[in-house]
Tab-separated table of C-alpha atoms in Angstrom:
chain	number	residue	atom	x	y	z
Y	294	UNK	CA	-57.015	9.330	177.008
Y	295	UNK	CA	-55.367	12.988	177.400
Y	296	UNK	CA	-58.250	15.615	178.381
Y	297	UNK	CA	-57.933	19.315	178.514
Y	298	UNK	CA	-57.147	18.824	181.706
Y	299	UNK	CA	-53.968	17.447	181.189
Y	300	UNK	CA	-52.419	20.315	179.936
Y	301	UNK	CA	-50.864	22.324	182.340
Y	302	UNK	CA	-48.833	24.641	180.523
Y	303	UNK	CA	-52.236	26.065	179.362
Y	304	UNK	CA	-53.609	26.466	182.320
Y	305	UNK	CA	-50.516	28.135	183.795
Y	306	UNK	CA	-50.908	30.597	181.645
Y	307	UNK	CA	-54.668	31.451	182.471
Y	308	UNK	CA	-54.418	31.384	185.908
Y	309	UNK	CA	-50.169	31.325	186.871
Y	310	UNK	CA	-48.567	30.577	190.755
Y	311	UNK	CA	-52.354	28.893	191.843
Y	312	UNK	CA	-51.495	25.330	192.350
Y	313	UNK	CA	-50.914	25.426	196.029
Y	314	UNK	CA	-53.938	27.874	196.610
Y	315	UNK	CA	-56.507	24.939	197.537
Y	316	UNK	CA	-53.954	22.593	199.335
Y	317	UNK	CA	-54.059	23.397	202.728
Y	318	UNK	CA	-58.339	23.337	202.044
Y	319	UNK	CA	-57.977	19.514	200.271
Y	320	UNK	CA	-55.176	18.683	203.050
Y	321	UNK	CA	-57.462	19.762	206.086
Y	322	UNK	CA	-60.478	17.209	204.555
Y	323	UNK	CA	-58.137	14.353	204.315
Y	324	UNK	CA	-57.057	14.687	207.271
Y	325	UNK	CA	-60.374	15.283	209.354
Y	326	UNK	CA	-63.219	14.119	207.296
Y	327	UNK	CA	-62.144	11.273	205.355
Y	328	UNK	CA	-64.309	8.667	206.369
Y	329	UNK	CA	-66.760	10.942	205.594
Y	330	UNK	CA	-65.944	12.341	202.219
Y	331	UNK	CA	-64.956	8.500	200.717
Y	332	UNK	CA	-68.663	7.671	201.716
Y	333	UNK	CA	-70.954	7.105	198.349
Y	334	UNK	CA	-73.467	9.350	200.067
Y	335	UNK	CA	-71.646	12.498	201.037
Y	336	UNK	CA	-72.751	13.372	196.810
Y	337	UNK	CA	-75.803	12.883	197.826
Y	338	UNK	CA	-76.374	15.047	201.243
Y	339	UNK	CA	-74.122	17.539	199.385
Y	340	UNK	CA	-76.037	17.955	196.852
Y	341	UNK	CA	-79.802	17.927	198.436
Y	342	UNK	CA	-78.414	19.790	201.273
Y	343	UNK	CA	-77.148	22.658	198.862
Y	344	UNK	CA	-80.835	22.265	196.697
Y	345	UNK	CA	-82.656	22.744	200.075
Y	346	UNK	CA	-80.559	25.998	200.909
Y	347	UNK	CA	-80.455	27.477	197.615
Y	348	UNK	CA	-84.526	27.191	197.457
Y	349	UNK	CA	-84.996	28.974	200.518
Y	350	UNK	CA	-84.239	32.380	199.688
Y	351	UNK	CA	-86.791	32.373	196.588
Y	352	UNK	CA	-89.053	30.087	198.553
Y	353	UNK	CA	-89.070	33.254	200.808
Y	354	UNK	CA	-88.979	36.039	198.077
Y	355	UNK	CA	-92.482	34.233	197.285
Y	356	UNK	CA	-93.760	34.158	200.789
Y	357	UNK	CA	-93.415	37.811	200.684
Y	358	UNK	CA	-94.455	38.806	197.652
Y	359	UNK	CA	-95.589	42.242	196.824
Y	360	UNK	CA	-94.872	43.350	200.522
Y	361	UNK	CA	-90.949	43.479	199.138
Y	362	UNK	CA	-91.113	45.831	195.971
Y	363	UNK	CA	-87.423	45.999	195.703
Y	364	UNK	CA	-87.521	42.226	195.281
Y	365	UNK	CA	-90.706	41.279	193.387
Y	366	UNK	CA	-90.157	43.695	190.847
Y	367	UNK	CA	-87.626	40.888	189.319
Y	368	UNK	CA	-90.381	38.195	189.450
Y	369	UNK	CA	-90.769	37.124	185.687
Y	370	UNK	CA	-94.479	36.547	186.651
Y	371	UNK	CA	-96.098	39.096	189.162
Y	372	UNK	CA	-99.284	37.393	189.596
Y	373	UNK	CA	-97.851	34.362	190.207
Y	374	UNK	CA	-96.969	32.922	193.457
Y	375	UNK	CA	-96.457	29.122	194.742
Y	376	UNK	CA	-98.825	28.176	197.455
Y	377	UNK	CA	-98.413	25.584	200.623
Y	378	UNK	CA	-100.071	22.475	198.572
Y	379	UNK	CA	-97.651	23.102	195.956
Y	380	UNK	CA	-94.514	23.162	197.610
Y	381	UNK	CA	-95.549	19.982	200.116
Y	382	UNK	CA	-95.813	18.596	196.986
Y	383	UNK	CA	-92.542	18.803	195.227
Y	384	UNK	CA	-90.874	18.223	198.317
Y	385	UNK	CA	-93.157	15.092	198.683
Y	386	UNK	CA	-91.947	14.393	195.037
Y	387	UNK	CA	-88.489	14.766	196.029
Y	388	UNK	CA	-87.864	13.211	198.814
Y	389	UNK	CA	-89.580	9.980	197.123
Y	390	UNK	CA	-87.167	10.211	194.357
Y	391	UNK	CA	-83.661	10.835	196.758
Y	392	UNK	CA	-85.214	7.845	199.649
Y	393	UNK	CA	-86.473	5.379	196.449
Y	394	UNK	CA	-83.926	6.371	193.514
Y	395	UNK	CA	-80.979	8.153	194.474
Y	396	UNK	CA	-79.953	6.507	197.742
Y	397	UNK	CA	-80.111	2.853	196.378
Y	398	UNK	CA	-78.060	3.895	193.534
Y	399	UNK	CA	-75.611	5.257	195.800
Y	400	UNK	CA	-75.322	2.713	197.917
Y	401	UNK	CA	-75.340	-0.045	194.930
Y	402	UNK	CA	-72.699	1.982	193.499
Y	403	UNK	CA	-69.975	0.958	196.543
Y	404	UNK	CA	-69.885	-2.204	195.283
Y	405	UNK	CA	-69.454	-1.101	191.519
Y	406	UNK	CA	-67.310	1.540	191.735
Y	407	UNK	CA	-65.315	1.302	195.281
Y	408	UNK	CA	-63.764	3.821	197.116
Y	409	UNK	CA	-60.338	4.848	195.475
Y	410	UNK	CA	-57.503	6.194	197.160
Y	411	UNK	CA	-57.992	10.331	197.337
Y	412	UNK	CA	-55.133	12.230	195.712
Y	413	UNK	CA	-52.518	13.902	197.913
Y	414	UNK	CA	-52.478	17.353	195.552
Y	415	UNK	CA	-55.499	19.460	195.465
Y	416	UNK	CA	-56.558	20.891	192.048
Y	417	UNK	CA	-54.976	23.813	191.166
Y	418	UNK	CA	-57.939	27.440	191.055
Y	419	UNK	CA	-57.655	26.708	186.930
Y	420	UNK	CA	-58.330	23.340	186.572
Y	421	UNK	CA	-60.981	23.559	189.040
Y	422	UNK	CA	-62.880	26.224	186.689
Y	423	UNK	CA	-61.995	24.506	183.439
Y	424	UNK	CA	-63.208	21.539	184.868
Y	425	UNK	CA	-66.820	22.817	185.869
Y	426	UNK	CA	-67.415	24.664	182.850
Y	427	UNK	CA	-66.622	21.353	181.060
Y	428	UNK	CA	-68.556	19.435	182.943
Y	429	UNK	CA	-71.510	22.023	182.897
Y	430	UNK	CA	-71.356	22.016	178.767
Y	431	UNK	CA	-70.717	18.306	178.593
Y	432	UNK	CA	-74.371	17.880	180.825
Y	433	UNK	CA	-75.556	20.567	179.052
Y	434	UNK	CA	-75.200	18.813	175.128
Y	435	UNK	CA	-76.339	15.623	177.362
Y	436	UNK	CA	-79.546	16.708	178.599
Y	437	UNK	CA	-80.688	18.720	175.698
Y	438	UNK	CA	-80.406	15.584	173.399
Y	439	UNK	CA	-82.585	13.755	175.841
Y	440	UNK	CA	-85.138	16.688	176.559
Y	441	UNK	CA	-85.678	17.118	173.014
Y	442	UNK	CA	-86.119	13.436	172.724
Y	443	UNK	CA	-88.997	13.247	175.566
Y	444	UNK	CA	-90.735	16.356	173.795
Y	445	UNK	CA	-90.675	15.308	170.590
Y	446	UNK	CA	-92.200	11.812	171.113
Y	447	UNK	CA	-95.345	11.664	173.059
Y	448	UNK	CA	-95.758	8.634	175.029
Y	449	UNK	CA	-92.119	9.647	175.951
Y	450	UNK	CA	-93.406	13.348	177.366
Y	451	UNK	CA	-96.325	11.707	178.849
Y	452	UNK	CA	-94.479	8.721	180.643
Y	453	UNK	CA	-90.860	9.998	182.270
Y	454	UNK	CA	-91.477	13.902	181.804
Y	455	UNK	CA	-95.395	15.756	182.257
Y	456	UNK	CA	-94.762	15.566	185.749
Y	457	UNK	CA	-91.726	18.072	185.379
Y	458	UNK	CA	-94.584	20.480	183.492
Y	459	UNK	CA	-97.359	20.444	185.754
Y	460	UNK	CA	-96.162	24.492	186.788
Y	461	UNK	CA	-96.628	26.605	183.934
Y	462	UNK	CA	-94.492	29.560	186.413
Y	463	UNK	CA	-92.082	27.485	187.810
Y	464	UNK	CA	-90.550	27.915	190.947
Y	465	UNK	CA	-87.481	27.093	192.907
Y	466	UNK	CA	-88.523	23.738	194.333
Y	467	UNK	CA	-90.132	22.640	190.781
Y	468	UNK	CA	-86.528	22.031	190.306
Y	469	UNK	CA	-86.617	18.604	191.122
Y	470	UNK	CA	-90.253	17.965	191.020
Y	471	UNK	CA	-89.118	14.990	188.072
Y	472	UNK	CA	-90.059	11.476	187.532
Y	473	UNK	CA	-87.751	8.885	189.006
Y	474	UNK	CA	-86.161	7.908	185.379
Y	475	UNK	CA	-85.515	11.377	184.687
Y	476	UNK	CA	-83.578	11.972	187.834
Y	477	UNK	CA	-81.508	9.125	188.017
Y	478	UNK	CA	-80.274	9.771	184.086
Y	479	UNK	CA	-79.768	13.425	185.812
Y	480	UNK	CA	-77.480	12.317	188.475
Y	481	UNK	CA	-75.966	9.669	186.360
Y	482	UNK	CA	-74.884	12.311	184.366
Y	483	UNK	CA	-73.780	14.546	186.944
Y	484	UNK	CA	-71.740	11.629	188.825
Y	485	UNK	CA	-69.866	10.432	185.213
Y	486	UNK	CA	-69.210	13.648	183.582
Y	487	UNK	CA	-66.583	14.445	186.071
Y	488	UNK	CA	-65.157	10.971	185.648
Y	489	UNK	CA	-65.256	11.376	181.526
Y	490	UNK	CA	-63.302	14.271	181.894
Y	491	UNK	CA	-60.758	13.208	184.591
Y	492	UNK	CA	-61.796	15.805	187.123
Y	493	UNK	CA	-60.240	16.086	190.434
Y	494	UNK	CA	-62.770	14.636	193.174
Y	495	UNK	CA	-62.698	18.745	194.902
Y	496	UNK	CA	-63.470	19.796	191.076
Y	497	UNK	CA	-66.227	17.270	190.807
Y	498	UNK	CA	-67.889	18.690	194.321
Y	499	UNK	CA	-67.889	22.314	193.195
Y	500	UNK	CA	-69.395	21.038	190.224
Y	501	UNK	CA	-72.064	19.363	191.741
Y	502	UNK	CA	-72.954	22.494	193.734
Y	503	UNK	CA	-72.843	24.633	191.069
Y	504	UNK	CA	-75.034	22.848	188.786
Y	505	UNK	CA	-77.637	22.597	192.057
Y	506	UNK	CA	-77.291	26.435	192.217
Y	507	UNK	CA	-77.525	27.152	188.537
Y	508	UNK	CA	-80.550	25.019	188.010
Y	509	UNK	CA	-82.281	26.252	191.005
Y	510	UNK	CA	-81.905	29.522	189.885
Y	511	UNK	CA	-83.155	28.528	186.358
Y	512	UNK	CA	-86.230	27.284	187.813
Y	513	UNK	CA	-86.346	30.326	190.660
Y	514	UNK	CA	-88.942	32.681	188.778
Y	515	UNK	CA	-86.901	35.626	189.750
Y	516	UNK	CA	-84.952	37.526	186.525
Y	517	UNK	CA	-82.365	39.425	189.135
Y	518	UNK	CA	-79.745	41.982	187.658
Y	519	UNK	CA	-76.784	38.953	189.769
Y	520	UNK	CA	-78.332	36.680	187.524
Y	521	UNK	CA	-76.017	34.136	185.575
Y	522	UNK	CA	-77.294	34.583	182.551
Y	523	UNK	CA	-76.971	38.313	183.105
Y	524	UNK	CA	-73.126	38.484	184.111
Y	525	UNK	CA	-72.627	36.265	181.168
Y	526	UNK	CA	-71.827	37.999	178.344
Y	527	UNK	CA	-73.392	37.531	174.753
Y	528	UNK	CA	-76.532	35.754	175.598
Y	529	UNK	CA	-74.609	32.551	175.778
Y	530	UNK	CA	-76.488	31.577	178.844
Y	531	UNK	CA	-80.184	30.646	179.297
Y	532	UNK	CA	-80.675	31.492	182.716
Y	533	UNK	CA	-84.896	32.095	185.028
Y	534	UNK	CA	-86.358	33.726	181.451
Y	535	UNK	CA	-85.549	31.677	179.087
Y	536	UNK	CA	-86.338	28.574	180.959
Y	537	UNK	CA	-89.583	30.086	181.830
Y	538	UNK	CA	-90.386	30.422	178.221
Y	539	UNK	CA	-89.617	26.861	177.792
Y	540	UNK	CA	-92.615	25.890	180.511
Y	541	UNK	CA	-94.657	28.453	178.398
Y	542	UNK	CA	-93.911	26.827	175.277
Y	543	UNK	CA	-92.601	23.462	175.621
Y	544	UNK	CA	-91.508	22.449	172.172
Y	545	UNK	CA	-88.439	25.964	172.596
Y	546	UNK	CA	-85.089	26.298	174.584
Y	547	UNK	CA	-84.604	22.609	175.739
Y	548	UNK	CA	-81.285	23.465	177.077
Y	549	UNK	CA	-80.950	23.440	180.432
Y	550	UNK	CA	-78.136	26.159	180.923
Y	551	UNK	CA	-76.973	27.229	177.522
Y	552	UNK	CA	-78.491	28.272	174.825
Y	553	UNK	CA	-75.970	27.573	171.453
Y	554	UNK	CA	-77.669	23.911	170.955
Y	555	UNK	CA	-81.257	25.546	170.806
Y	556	UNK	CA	-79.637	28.354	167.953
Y	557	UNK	CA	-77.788	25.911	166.251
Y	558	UNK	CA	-81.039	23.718	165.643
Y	559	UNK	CA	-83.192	26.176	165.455
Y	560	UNK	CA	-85.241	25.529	168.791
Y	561	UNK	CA	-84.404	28.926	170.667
Y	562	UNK	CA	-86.883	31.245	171.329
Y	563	UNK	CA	-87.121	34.762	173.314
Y	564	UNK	CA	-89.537	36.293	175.842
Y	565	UNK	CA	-91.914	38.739	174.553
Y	566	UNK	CA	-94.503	40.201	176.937
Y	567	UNK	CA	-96.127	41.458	173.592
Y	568	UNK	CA	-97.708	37.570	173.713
Y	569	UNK	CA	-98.147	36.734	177.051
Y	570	UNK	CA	-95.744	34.181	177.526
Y	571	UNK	CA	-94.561	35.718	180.609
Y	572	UNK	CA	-98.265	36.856	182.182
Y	573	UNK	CA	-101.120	34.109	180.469
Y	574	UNK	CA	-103.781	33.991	182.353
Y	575	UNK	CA	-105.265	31.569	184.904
Y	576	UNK	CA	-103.900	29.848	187.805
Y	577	UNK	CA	-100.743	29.240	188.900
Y	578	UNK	CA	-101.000	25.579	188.948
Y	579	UNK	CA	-101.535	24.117	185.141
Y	580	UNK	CA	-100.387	21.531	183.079
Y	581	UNK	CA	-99.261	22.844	179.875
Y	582	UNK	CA	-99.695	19.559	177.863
Y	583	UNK	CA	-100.417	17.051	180.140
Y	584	UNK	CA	-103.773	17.446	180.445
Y	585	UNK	CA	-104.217	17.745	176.505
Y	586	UNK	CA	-100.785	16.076	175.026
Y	587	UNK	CA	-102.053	17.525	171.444
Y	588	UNK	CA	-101.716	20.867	172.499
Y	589	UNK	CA	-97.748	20.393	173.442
Y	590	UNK	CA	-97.593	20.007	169.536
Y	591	UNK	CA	-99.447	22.645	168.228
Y	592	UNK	CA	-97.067	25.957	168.751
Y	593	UNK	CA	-99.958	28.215	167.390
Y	594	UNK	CA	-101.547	27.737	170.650
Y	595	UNK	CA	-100.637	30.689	173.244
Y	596	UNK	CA	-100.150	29.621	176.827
Y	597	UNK	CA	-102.963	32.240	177.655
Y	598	UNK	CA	-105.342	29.277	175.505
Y	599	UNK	CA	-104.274	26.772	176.650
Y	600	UNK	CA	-104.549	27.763	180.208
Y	601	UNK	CA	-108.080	28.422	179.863
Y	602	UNK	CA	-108.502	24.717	177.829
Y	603	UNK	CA	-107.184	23.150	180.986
Y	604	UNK	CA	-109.351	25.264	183.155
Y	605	UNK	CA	-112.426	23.858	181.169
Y	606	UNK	CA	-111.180	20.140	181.705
């Protein structure tokens, strides 16, 4: 099947004289790290290794709070800061889900899908782009269909997905704070998109680590001026705000990066400090719906009430 990919004259004339740019990169890793790059788990440690570093500079940019002012004036909630119980426990939750989901898969996936022989060429700078931002919108139609799924039905929600909305603020390591069905149809996703669209395996790597980077940062807390979403243009991308509306009010912007699925069906929805959905009230720690699934389905309800009906429970 011929893929956008296949068409170099096109990309020649977005990006022209780059084919050889990443060569002497792709050459080097054949050449020295084979072994290690045919493995079925250098995904893997790629991709938690890049989660773990991307967290830490927001992990830190909450540590210090209000004592940097140039910093936490970009935190979408000021009151609002993750505390030691809280992050033991979505790294608890995540390393359960990578040593009990993840690595099995990977390892059962050797013997379905064995090693192939790397390509000699590296990709050239354009079909390394093309092939990200493919990838990102192909996940991106992907996991809105089945977040909007798991919202809509409740047993659904309450089953594979509550766990992902026990934050109301999220923060950077509530990232991956999922149930294990959740995260394996996540990195199935992630490990067949690139496939589907006949990616180059150095295309599918940079993908891999920028979708860790972009949904860290969706989940970060911080609204920073370097912000995807910000640089951009149009509005076309979700980015830290609108994601943080959707843990205000679940039933909005199911998109994970985007936003044109929520505004073509009608599911997008802005910030507005005017109603609290960036500053309720209460704890940090809540469960939006879990605690009262009813609530999830009743949009009339602010996230300032129905902090203070969980508070109650």
């Amino acid at each position: 099947m011929e893929t956008i990919l296949d068409h170099s004259y096109y990309l020649q004339i977005i990006c022209p004289n780059n084919e050889k740019i990443l060569q002497p990169f792709w050459d080097y890793l054949c050449t020295n790290y084979l072994d290690i790059i045919r493995s079925p788990l250098f995904p893997v440690i790629l991709t938690v290794s890049c989660y773990f570093i991307f967290c830490i500079p927001y992990l830190i940019c909450n540590m210090m709070g209000r004592r940097w002012p140039f910093i936490h004036k970009y935190k979408i909630h000021q009151n609002r800061n993750p505390n030691l119980s809280m992050i033991l426990r979505c790294c608890a939750v995540t390393a359960y889900n990578h040593l009990f989901f993840i690595f099995p898969a990977s390892v059962a996936q050797w013997y379905w899908r064995p090693p192939l022989p790397l390509p000699e060429e590296a990709p050239s700078i354009a079909e390394v782009l093309i092939g990200v931002v493919g990838c990102l919108l192909l996940f991106d139609f992907q996991y809105f269909i089945w977040h909007l799924i798991h919202h809509k039905n409740k047993w659904l929600y309450k089953t594979f997905h509550a766990l992902h909305h026990e934050y109301m603020a999220p923060f950077s390591l509530a990232t991956q704070c999922l149930g294990g069905w959740e995260l394996i149809t996540v990195g199935f996703w992630t490990s067949a998109d690139p496939i589907f669209l006949k990616c180059h395996l150095l295309t599918t790597w940079v993908f891999m680590v920028c979708h860790v980077y972009v949904s860290v940062e969706d989940h970060s807390g911080y609204d920073f001026p370097w912000s995807t979403s910000r640089l951009v243009p149009f509005g076309i991308y979700g980015g830290p705000v609108m994601h943080d509306v959707h843990h205000q009010r679940p039933m909005t912007n199911f998109a994970p990066h985007f936003s044109h699925m929520d505004r073509l069906l009608g599911t997008h929805s802005k910030f507005s400090y005017s109603k609290g959905y960036l500053e309720p009230e209460g704890v940090n720690e809540t469960c939006c719906a879990s605690n009262d699934l009813d609530s999830l389905y009743d949009d009339s309800i602010t996230p300032s009430e129905r902090t203070a009906m969980n508070n109650k429970k």
